Amino acid sequence: MQFLALGLVGSALNPIARAAPGRTVRLVVPNPAGSSTDQVARLFAQPLGVALNQVIVVDNKPGANGIIAMQDLVRSPPDGSTLMFSSLSPLAINVALLKNLPYDPRKDVTPISGGYLSNQVLMVGAAHPARTFSDFIAYAKRNPGKVSIGHASTLSHAEIAAMAKQAGIDVLQVPYRGIPPAITDVIGGTLDATFVDMVNALGQGKAGQMRALAVTSAKRNPAAPQWPSIAEALSGYDFSAWTAFVGPAGMAPETVSRVHAAVSAILKQQEFVDKLEGIGMVAQRATPGELKSLIDSDIARWTRLVAEYKIQAE
């Protein structure tokens, strides 16, 4: 995410706008341009820039399961000039799945605010023989070890491993730096399937080049109620996703409060909420304390899941 998202200069009367006018704030995103995290980060950038009276620059740092972006963040000064809009993979799953992680989100980041809740979608190309999730499982059973599924995060990696274990199939996992190139390969036929974020899934579904088989949340997503959940076939399967705003460790409480207040105010705007819901997202407001508890609890949850499904890092 290397292009600029400019926040307009807010009124001097805005009680939130206390930072130096015009100072640039980098909003690091651990996903490539075009991903759902990227697209929602850019939705936030303009109103957040207005609220903070600053210029918000969305800075994409994809790769290495979010480690590249996290290392950038934790090495940045805690003065509010660098923030991160992150999914749960770098903030929770990595701790449970990856050994020798060069950061600890429980110590090295400052929780600020919630972002959104959503899910991913298992998709195949329009020409793929599987037309339903059951078809896909049957196809994989007929072709053990040959069905390829792309993933671009530890979340997707875990989704595939859990699905394979519960369904009793043997599939080939193919890592990607981001979802967009995996989508390209699925459309081109060199990859059987991939887990796609809701933003891209809705777009690809309308374009007709890909077919949605099922969503990863426990229930169907209201934005696409025609798509079943994997849980309808595999009991208990639930890999809902969330995003959040965090900063480097050591941020001053007043800076955290200022940014949290700005994000929270945006998430209360009905127009913004409607935009999120239109792309399959649900606004998730959370205080810094609530976000810290969520990170801690999800690290514990994912540690259990990794052991239960015998998920191994690639």
mmCIF file of C-alpha atoms in Angstrom:
data_model
loop_
_atom_site.group_PDB
_atom_site.id
_atom_site.type_symbol
_atom_site.label_atom_id
_atom_site.label_comp_id
_atom_site.label_asym_id
_atom_site.label_seq_id
_atom_site.Cartn_x
_atom_site.Cartn_y
_atom_site.Cartn_z
ATOM 1 C CA MET A 1 0.000 0.000 0.000
ATOM 2 C CA GLN A 2 2.407 2.612 -1.170
ATOM 3 C CA PHE A 3 0.166 5.383 -2.450
ATOM 4 C CA LEU A 4 -1.105 8.346 -0.465
ATOM 5 C CA ALA A 5 -4.445 8.668 1.240
ATOM 6 C CA LEU A 6 -4.714 12.326 2.176
ATOM 7 C CA GLY A 7 -6.610 13.396 5.263
ATOM 8 C CA LEU A 8 -8.199 16.821 4.915
ATOM 9 C CA VAL A 9 -7.218 19.474 7.411
ATOM 10 C CA GLY A 10 -9.802 19.582 10.167
ATOM 11 C CA SER A 11 -11.189 22.630 11.903
ATOM 12 C CA ALA A 12 -9.100 24.175 14.657
ATOM 13 C CA LEU A 13 -12.220 23.940 16.792
ATOM 14 C CA ASN A 14 -12.214 20.140 16.593
ATOM 15 C CA PRO A 15 -11.278 18.969 20.117
ATOM 16 C CA ILE A 16 -9.564 15.894 18.675
ATOM 17 C CA ALA A 17 -7.325 17.918 16.344
ATOM 18 C CA ARG A 18 -4.519 18.795 18.765
ATOM 19 C CA ALA A 19 -1.518 17.402 16.899
ATOM 20 C CA ALA A 20 0.733 19.566 14.770
ATOM 21 C CA PRO A 21 -1.297 20.409 11.633
ATOM 22 C CA GLY A 22 -0.098 18.680 8.515
ATOM 23 C CA ARG A 23 2.197 16.196 10.239
ATOM 24 C CA THR A 24 2.267 12.932 8.309
ATOM 25 C CA VAL A 25 1.130 9.745 10.006
ATOM 26 C CA ARG A 26 2.014 6.399 8.429
ATOM 27 C CA LEU A 27 -0.731 3.793 8.661
ATOM 28 C CA VAL A 28 1.127 0.521 8.134
ATOM 29 C CA VAL A 29 -0.887 -2.351 6.659
ATOM 30 C CA PRO A 30 0.587 -5.889 6.631
ATOM 31 C CA ASN A 31 -1.257 -6.788 3.432
ATOM 32 C CA PRO A 32 -0.823 -5.834 -0.234
ATOM 33 C CA ALA A 33 -2.785 -3.193 -2.095
ATOM 34 C CA GLY A 34 -6.201 -4.489 -3.092
ATOM 35 C CA SER A 35 -6.691 -6.708 -0.053
ATOM 36 C CA SER A 36 -9.675 -6.093 2.223
ATOM 37 C CA THR A 37 -7.463 -4.765 5.033
ATOM 38 C CA ASP A 38 -5.923 -2.334 2.587
ATOM 39 C CA GLN A 39 -9.239 -1.180 1.179
ATOM 40 C CA VAL A 40 -10.774 -0.569 4.604
ATOM 41 C CA ALA A 41 -7.600 1.190 5.778
ATOM 42 C CA ARG A 42 -8.099 3.586 2.883
ATOM 43 C CA LEU A 43 -11.731 4.095 3.860
ATOM 44 C CA PHE A 44 -10.501 5.135 7.302
ATOM 45 C CA ALA A 45 -7.641 7.312 6.048
ATOM 46 C CA GLN A 46 -9.636 10.343 4.888
ATOM 47 C CA PRO A 47 -11.970 10.761 7.891
ATOM 48 C CA LEU A 48 -9.171 9.853 10.309
ATOM 49 C CA GLY A 49 -6.984 12.519 8.729
ATOM 50 C CA VAL A 50 -9.795 15.038 9.202
ATOM 51 C CA ALA A 51 -10.289 14.083 12.853
ATOM 52 C CA LEU A 52 -6.586 14.183 13.693
ATOM 53 C CA ASN A 53 -5.837 17.231 11.543
ATOM 54 C CA GLN A 54 -3.031 15.257 9.928
ATOM 55 C CA VAL A 55 -2.090 13.581 6.648
ATOM 56 C CA ILE A 56 -2.599 9.796 6.712
ATOM 57 C CA VAL A 57 -0.324 7.769 4.417
ATOM 58 C CA VAL A 58 -1.321 4.131 3.955
ATOM 59 C CA ASP A 59 1.921 2.153 3.769
ATOM 60 C CA ASN A 60 1.702 -1.469 2.576
ATOM 61 C CA LYS A 61 4.247 -3.860 4.075
ATOM 62 C CA PRO A 62 3.136 -7.330 2.923
ATOM 63 C CA GLY A 63 4.993 -10.595 3.302
ATOM 64 C CA ALA A 64 6.319 -13.028 5.917
ATOM 65 C CA ASN A 65 2.885 -13.464 7.547
ATOM 66 C CA GLY A 66 2.869 -9.840 8.668
ATOM 67 C CA ILE A 67 6.280 -10.009 10.361
ATOM 68 C CA ILE A 68 7.790 -7.391 8.023
ATOM 69 C CA ALA A 69 5.054 -4.904 8.910
ATOM 70 C CA MET A 70 5.194 -5.695 12.622
ATOM 71 C CA GLN A 71 8.960 -5.205 12.770
ATOM 72 C CA ASP A 72 8.511 -1.854 11.036
ATOM 73 C CA LEU A 73 5.912 -0.861 13.615
ATOM 74 C CA VAL A 74 7.740 -1.945 16.771
ATOM 75 C CA ARG A 75 10.912 -0.158 15.645
ATOM 76 C CA SER A 76 9.040 3.105 15.049
ATOM 77 C CA PRO A 77 8.971 5.971 17.577
ATOM 78 C CA PRO A 78 5.919 5.824 19.887
ATOM 79 C CA ASP A 79 4.925 9.412 19.142
ATOM 80 C CA GLY A 80 1.827 8.639 17.066
ATOM 81 C CA SER A 81 3.591 9.181 13.736
ATOM 82 C CA THR A 82 3.335 5.452 12.912
ATOM 83 C CA LEU A 83 0.192 3.370 13.436
ATOM 84 C CA MET A 84 -0.868 -0.008 12.117
ATOM 85 C CA PHE A 85 -4.178 -1.339 10.818
ATOM 86 C CA SER A 86 -3.749 -5.051 11.293
ATOM 87 C CA SER A 87 -5.647 -8.303 11.042
ATOM 88 C CA LEU A 88 -5.527 -10.898 13.810
ATOM 89 C CA SER A 89 -2.778 -12.901 12.064
ATOM 90 C CA PRO A 90 0.187 -10.705 13.120
ATOM 91 C CA LEU A 91 -1.423 -9.832 16.451
ATOM 92 C CA ALA A 92 -2.510 -13.279 17.637
ATOM 93 C CA ILE A 93 -2.122 -16.263 15.313
ATOM 94 C CA ASN A 94 1.584 -15.735 14.670
ATOM 95 C CA VAL A 95 2.320 -16.073 18.381
ATOM 96 C CA ALA A 96 0.623 -19.474 18.491
ATOM 97 C CA LEU A 97 1.946 -20.794 15.187
ATOM 98 C CA LEU A 98 5.410 -19.390 14.510
ATOM 99 C CA LYS A 99 8.567 -20.149 16.476
ATOM 100 C CA ASN A 100 11.216 -17.517 17.257
ATOM 101 C CA LEU A 101 8.830 -14.681 16.437
ATOM 102 C CA PRO A 102 10.889 -11.444 16.478
ATOM 103 C CA TYR A 103 8.186 -9.518 18.345
ATOM 104 C CA ASP A 104 5.546 -10.107 21.015
ATOM 105 C CA PRO A 105 2.246 -8.249 20.459
ATOM 106 C CA ARG A 106 1.519 -8.471 24.181
ATOM 107 C CA LYS A 107 4.606 -6.374 24.944
ATOM 108 C CA ASP A 108 5.671 -4.628 21.747
ATOM 109 C CA VAL A 109 2.456 -2.934 20.596
ATOM 110 C CA THR A 110 0.011 -0.458 22.082
ATOM 111 C CA PRO A 111 -3.654 -1.448 21.564
ATOM 112 C CA ILE A 112 -5.701 1.536 20.367
ATOM 113 C CA SER A 113 -9.071 0.636 18.838
ATOM 114 C CA GLY A 114 -11.131 -1.989 17.042
ATOM 115 C CA GLY A 115 -11.764 -1.953 13.318
ATOM 116 C CA TYR A 116 -14.114 -4.536 11.832
ATOM 117 C CA LEU A 117 -15.240 -8.162 11.997
ATOM 118 C CA SER A 118 -15.575 -10.313 8.895
ATOM 119 C CA ASN A 119 -14.781 -13.674 7.359
ATOM 120 C CA GLN A 120 -13.071 -15.196 4.352
ATOM 121 C CA VAL A 121 -14.550 -17.179 1.493
ATOM 122 C CA LEU A 122 -13.337 -20.411 -0.112
ATOM 123 C CA MET A 123 -13.413 -19.746 -3.866
ATOM 124 C CA VAL A 124 -12.586 -21.675 -7.032
ATOM 125 C CA GLY A 125 -12.333 -20.592 -10.647
ATOM 126 C CA ALA A 126 -15.458 -20.460 -12.789
ATOM 127 C CA ALA A 127 -14.241 -23.462 -14.784
ATOM 128 C CA HIS A 128 -13.507 -25.622 -11.747
ATOM 129 C CA PRO A 129 -15.626 -28.820 -11.559
ATOM 130 C CA ALA A 130 -16.666 -28.150 -7.935
ATOM 131 C CA ARG A 131 -19.866 -26.154 -7.774
ATOM 132 C CA THR A 132 -20.508 -26.562 -4.040
ATOM 133 C CA PHE A 133 -18.420 -27.062 -0.918
ATOM 134 C CA SER A 134 -19.447 -30.723 -0.825
ATOM 135 C CA ASP A 135 -18.323 -31.066 -4.445
ATOM 136 C CA PHE A 136 -14.942 -29.598 -3.517
ATOM 137 C CA ILE A 137 -14.418 -32.009 -0.620
ATOM 138 C CA ALA A 138 -15.392 -34.951 -2.852
ATOM 139 C CA TYR A 139 -13.028 -33.691 -5.565
ATOM 140 C CA ALA A 140 -10.183 -33.446 -3.038
ATOM 141 C CA LYS A 141 -10.841 -36.977 -1.822
ATOM 142 C CA ARG A 142 -10.616 -38.254 -5.393
ATOM 143 C CA ASN A 143 -7.325 -36.407 -5.871
ATOM 144 C CA PRO A 144 -5.382 -36.764 -2.588
ATOM 145 C CA GLY A 145 -2.376 -34.479 -2.305
ATOM 146 C CA LYS A 146 -3.029 -32.874 -5.687
ATOM 147 C CA VAL A 147 -5.645 -30.194 -4.946
ATOM 148 C CA SER A 148 -3.868 -26.860 -4.433
ATOM 149 C CA ILE A 149 -5.182 -24.138 -2.125
ATOM 150 C CA GLY A 150 -3.482 -20.746 -1.860
ATOM 151 C CA HIS A 151 -3.078 -18.826 1.380
ATOM 152 C CA ALA A 152 -1.618 -15.412 2.198
ATOM 153 C CA SER A 153 -1.686 -15.338 6.006
ATOM 154 C CA THR A 154 -1.437 -17.556 9.052
ATOM 155 C CA LEU A 155 -5.228 -17.266 9.301
ATOM 156 C CA SER A 156 -5.747 -18.792 5.848
ATOM 157 C CA HIS A 157 -3.072 -21.395 6.556
ATOM 158 C CA ALA A 158 -4.971 -22.425 9.694
ATOM 159 C CA GLU A 159 -8.318 -22.391 7.874
ATOM 160 C CA ILE A 160 -6.997 -24.851 5.297
ATOM 161 C CA ALA A 161 -5.391 -27.120 7.895
ATOM 162 C CA ALA A 162 -8.543 -27.245 10.015
ATOM 163 C CA MET A 163 -10.777 -27.833 6.987
ATOM 164 C CA ALA A 164 -8.527 -30.644 5.750
ATOM 165 C CA LYS A 165 -8.431 -32.364 9.138
ATOM 166 C CA GLN A 166 -12.190 -32.133 9.729
ATOM 167 C CA ALA A 167 -13.091 -33.181 6.196
ATOM 168 C CA GLY A 168 -10.466 -35.903 6.009
ATOM 169 C CA ILE A 169 -8.728 -34.619 2.893
ATOM 170 C CA ASP A 170 -5.086 -34.186 1.864
ATOM 171 C CA VAL A 171 -4.444 -30.906 0.033
ATOM 172 C CA LEU A 172 -1.438 -28.943 -1.152
ATOM 173 C CA GLN A 173 -1.032 -25.559 0.540
ATOM 174 C CA VAL A 174 0.589 -22.840 -1.601
ATOM 175 C CA PRO A 175 1.803 -19.668 0.193
ATOM 176 C CA TYR A 176 1.393 -16.218 -1.415
ATOM 177 C CA ARG A 177 2.445 -12.712 -0.394
ATOM 178 C CA GLY A 178 -1.149 -11.562 -0.722
ATOM 179 C CA ILE A 179 -4.605 -12.640 -1.833
ATOM 180 C CA PRO A 180 -4.665 -10.763 -5.207
ATOM 181 C CA PRO A 181 -1.950 -12.932 -6.844
ATOM 182 C CA ALA A 182 -3.634 -16.081 -5.516
ATOM 183 C CA ILE A 183 -6.881 -14.907 -7.103
ATOM 184 C CA THR A 184 -5.065 -14.419 -10.410
ATOM 185 C CA ASP A 185 -3.782 -17.998 -10.307
ATOM 186 C CA VAL A 186 -7.203 -19.417 -9.420
ATOM 187 C CA ILE A 187 -8.774 -17.565 -12.356
ATOM 188 C CA GLY A 188 -5.941 -18.743 -14.590
ATOM 189 C CA GLY A 189 -6.421 -22.343 -13.509
ATOM 190 C CA THR A 190 -2.956 -22.963 -12.044
ATOM 191 C CA LEU A 191 -4.415 -23.023 -8.508
ATOM 192 C CA ASP A 192 -7.541 -24.939 -7.510
ATOM 193 C CA ALA A 193 -8.797 -22.624 -4.797
ATOM 194 C CA THR A 194 -7.953 -19.928 -2.289
ATOM 195 C CA PHE A 195 -9.497 -18.258 0.736
ATOM 196 C CA VAL A 196 -10.547 -14.741 -0.295
ATOM 197 C CA ASP A 197 -11.473 -11.749 1.866
ATOM 198 C CA MET A 198 -15.094 -10.593 1.582
ATOM 199 C CA VAL A 199 -14.272 -7.426 -0.352
ATOM 200 C CA ASN A 200 -12.581 -9.319 -3.174
ATOM 201 C CA ALA A 201 -14.989 -12.267 -2.919
ATOM 202 C CA LEU A 202 -17.999 -10.041 -3.557
ATOM 203 C CA GLY A 203 -16.261 -8.398 -6.502
ATOM 204 C CA GLN A 204 -15.113 -11.672 -8.039
ATOM 205 C CA GLY A 205 -18.516 -13.246 -7.484
ATOM 206 C CA LYS A 206 -20.176 -10.448 -9.441
ATOM 207 C CA ALA A 207 -17.550 -10.583 -12.182
ATOM 208 C CA GLY A 208 -18.241 -14.292 -12.676
ATOM 209 C CA GLN A 209 -14.611 -15.377 -12.917
ATOM 210 C CA MET A 210 -14.678 -17.144 -9.561
ATOM 211 C CA ARG A 211 -17.242 -19.193 -7.664
ATOM 212 C CA ALA A 212 -17.810 -18.896 -3.914
ATOM 213 C CA LEU A 213 -18.212 -22.234 -2.147
ATOM 214 C CA ALA A 214 -18.519 -21.300 1.537
ATOM 215 C CA VAL A 215 -17.603 -18.688 4.162
ATOM 216 C CA THR A 216 -15.350 -19.306 7.152
ATOM 217 C CA SER A 217 -17.542 -17.763 9.862
ATOM 218 C CA ALA A 218 -19.964 -19.862 11.911
ATOM 219 C CA LYS A 219 -22.929 -18.186 10.212
ATOM 220 C CA ARG A 220 -23.579 -16.846 6.725
ATOM 221 C CA ASN A 221 -22.526 -13.284 5.975
ATOM 222 C CA PRO A 222 -25.533 -10.938 5.503
ATOM 223 C CA ALA A 223 -23.761 -9.321 2.533
ATOM 224 C CA ALA A 224 -23.955 -12.639 0.653
ATOM 225 C CA PRO A 225 -26.566 -14.841 2.369
ATOM 226 C CA GLN A 226 -26.610 -17.209 -0.609
ATOM 227 C CA TRP A 227 -23.121 -18.431 0.323
ATOM 228 C CA PRO A 228 -23.257 -21.221 2.943
ATOM 229 C CA SER A 229 -20.860 -21.423 5.860
ATOM 230 C CA ILE A 230 -18.321 -24.219 6.090
ATOM 231 C CA ALA A 231 -19.798 -24.915 9.529
ATOM 232 C CA GLU A 232 -22.964 -26.158 7.815
ATOM 233 C CA ALA A 233 -20.889 -29.107 6.586
ATOM 234 C CA LEU A 234 -18.135 -29.228 9.220
ATOM 235 C CA SER A 235 -19.629 -28.757 12.683
ATOM 236 C CA GLY A 236 -17.940 -26.145 14.868
ATOM 237 C CA TYR A 237 -15.818 -24.669 12.093
ATOM 238 C CA ASP A 238 -15.469 -20.950 12.789
ATOM 239 C CA PHE A 239 -12.601 -18.765 11.643
ATOM 240 C CA SER A 240 -14.059 -15.292 11.855
ATOM 241 C CA ALA A 241 -11.557 -12.471 11.360
ATOM 242 C CA TRP A 242 -11.037 -9.081 12.995
ATOM 243 C CA THR A 243 -8.845 -6.026 12.488
ATOM 244 C CA ALA A 244 -7.605 -3.356 14.858
ATOM 245 C CA PHE A 245 -5.563 -0.173 15.190
ATOM 246 C CA VAL A 246 -2.354 -0.512 17.182
ATOM 247 C CA GLY A 247 0.836 1.458 17.662
ATOM 248 C CA PRO A 248 4.365 0.855 18.945
ATOM 249 C CA ALA A 249 4.862 0.109 22.636
ATOM 250 C CA GLY A 250 5.254 3.115 24.884
ATOM 251 C CA MET A 251 2.733 5.478 23.310
ATOM 252 C CA ALA A 252 1.620 8.253 25.644
ATOM 253 C CA PRO A 253 -1.896 7.714 27.072
ATOM 254 C CA GLU A 254 -3.092 11.047 25.692
ATOM 255 C CA THR A 255 -1.963 10.082 22.183
ATOM 256 C CA VAL A 256 -3.718 6.709 22.459
ATOM 257 C CA SER A 257 -6.888 8.409 23.705
ATOM 258 C CA ARG A 258 -6.821 10.946 20.863
ATOM 259 C CA VAL A 259 -6.475 8.307 18.138
ATOM 260 C CA HIS A 260 -8.987 5.982 19.801
ATOM 261 C CA ALA A 261 -11.549 8.797 20.053
ATOM 262 C CA ALA A 262 -11.104 9.584 16.347
ATOM 263 C CA VAL A 263 -11.490 5.955 15.235
ATOM 264 C CA SER A 264 -14.425 5.359 17.561
ATOM 265 C CA ALA A 265 -16.220 8.442 16.231
ATOM 266 C CA ILE A 266 -15.771 7.212 12.646
ATOM 267 C CA LEU A 267 -17.192 3.787 13.562
ATOM 268 C CA LYS A 268 -20.297 5.497 14.957
ATOM 269 C CA GLN A 269 -21.053 7.278 11.666
ATOM 270 C CA GLN A 270 -23.935 5.477 9.955
ATOM 271 C CA GLU A 271 -22.622 6.265 6.478
ATOM 272 C CA PHE A 272 -19.297 4.619 7.331
ATOM 273 C CA VAL A 273 -21.012 1.626 8.968
ATOM 274 C CA ASP A 274 -23.149 1.203 5.844
ATOM 275 C CA LYS A 275 -20.020 1.204 3.671
ATOM 276 C CA LEU A 276 -18.494 -1.552 5.793
ATOM 277 C CA GLU A 277 -21.657 -3.642 5.757
ATOM 278 C CA GLY A 278 -21.882 -3.259 1.991
ATOM 279 C CA ILE A 279 -18.575 -5.099 1.651
ATOM 280 C CA GLY A 280 -19.340 -7.775 4.228
ATOM 281 C CA MET A 281 -17.798 -6.127 7.302
ATOM 282 C CA VAL A 282 -19.250 -5.349 10.716
ATOM 283 C CA ALA A 283 -17.925 -2.331 12.626
ATOM 284 C CA GLN A 284 -16.101 -3.409 15.791
ATOM 285 C CA ARG A 285 -15.621 -0.673 18.369
ATOM 286 C CA ALA A 286 -13.226 -1.585 21.168
ATOM 287 C CA THR A 287 -11.427 0.402 23.845
ATOM 288 C CA PRO A 288 -7.659 -0.053 24.229
ATOM 289 C CA GLY A 289 -8.324 -2.278 27.245
ATOM 290 C CA GLU A 290 -10.890 -4.376 25.394
ATOM 291 C CA LEU A 291 -8.530 -4.768 22.446
ATOM 292 C CA LYS A 292 -5.719 -5.889 24.743
ATOM 293 C CA SER A 293 -8.035 -8.519 26.242
ATOM 294 C CA LEU A 294 -9.046 -9.653 22.738
ATOM 295 C CA ILE A 295 -5.423 -10.061 21.665
ATOM 296 C CA ASP A 296 -4.587 -12.023 24.839
ATOM 297 C CA SER A 297 -7.656 -14.263 24.575
ATOM 298 C CA ASP A 298 -7.141 -14.961 20.874
ATOM 299 C CA ILE A 299 -3.499 -15.896 21.435
ATOM 300 C CA ALA A 300 -4.723 -18.444 23.990
ATOM 301 C CA ARG A 301 -7.517 -19.639 21.649
ATOM 302 C CA TRP A 302 -5.177 -20.048 18.696
ATOM 303 C CA THR A 303 -2.613 -21.862 20.809
ATOM 304 C CA ARG A 304 -5.336 -24.429 21.536
ATOM 305 C CA LEU A 305 -6.409 -24.607 17.878
ATOM 306 C CA VAL A 306 -2.863 -25.095 16.622
ATOM 307 C CA ALA A 307 -2.462 -28.028 18.989
ATOM 308 C CA GLU A 308 -5.932 -29.462 18.269
ATOM 309 C CA TYR A 309 -5.566 -29.415 14.475
ATOM 310 C CA LYS A 310 -1.811 -30.067 14.520
ATOM 311 C CA ILE A 311 -1.234 -26.981 12.394
ATOM 312 C CA GLN A 312 2.391 -26.492 11.421
ATOM 313 C CA ALA A 313 4.043 -23.392 10.038
ATOM 314 C CA GLU A 314 5.373 -23.695 6.494
#
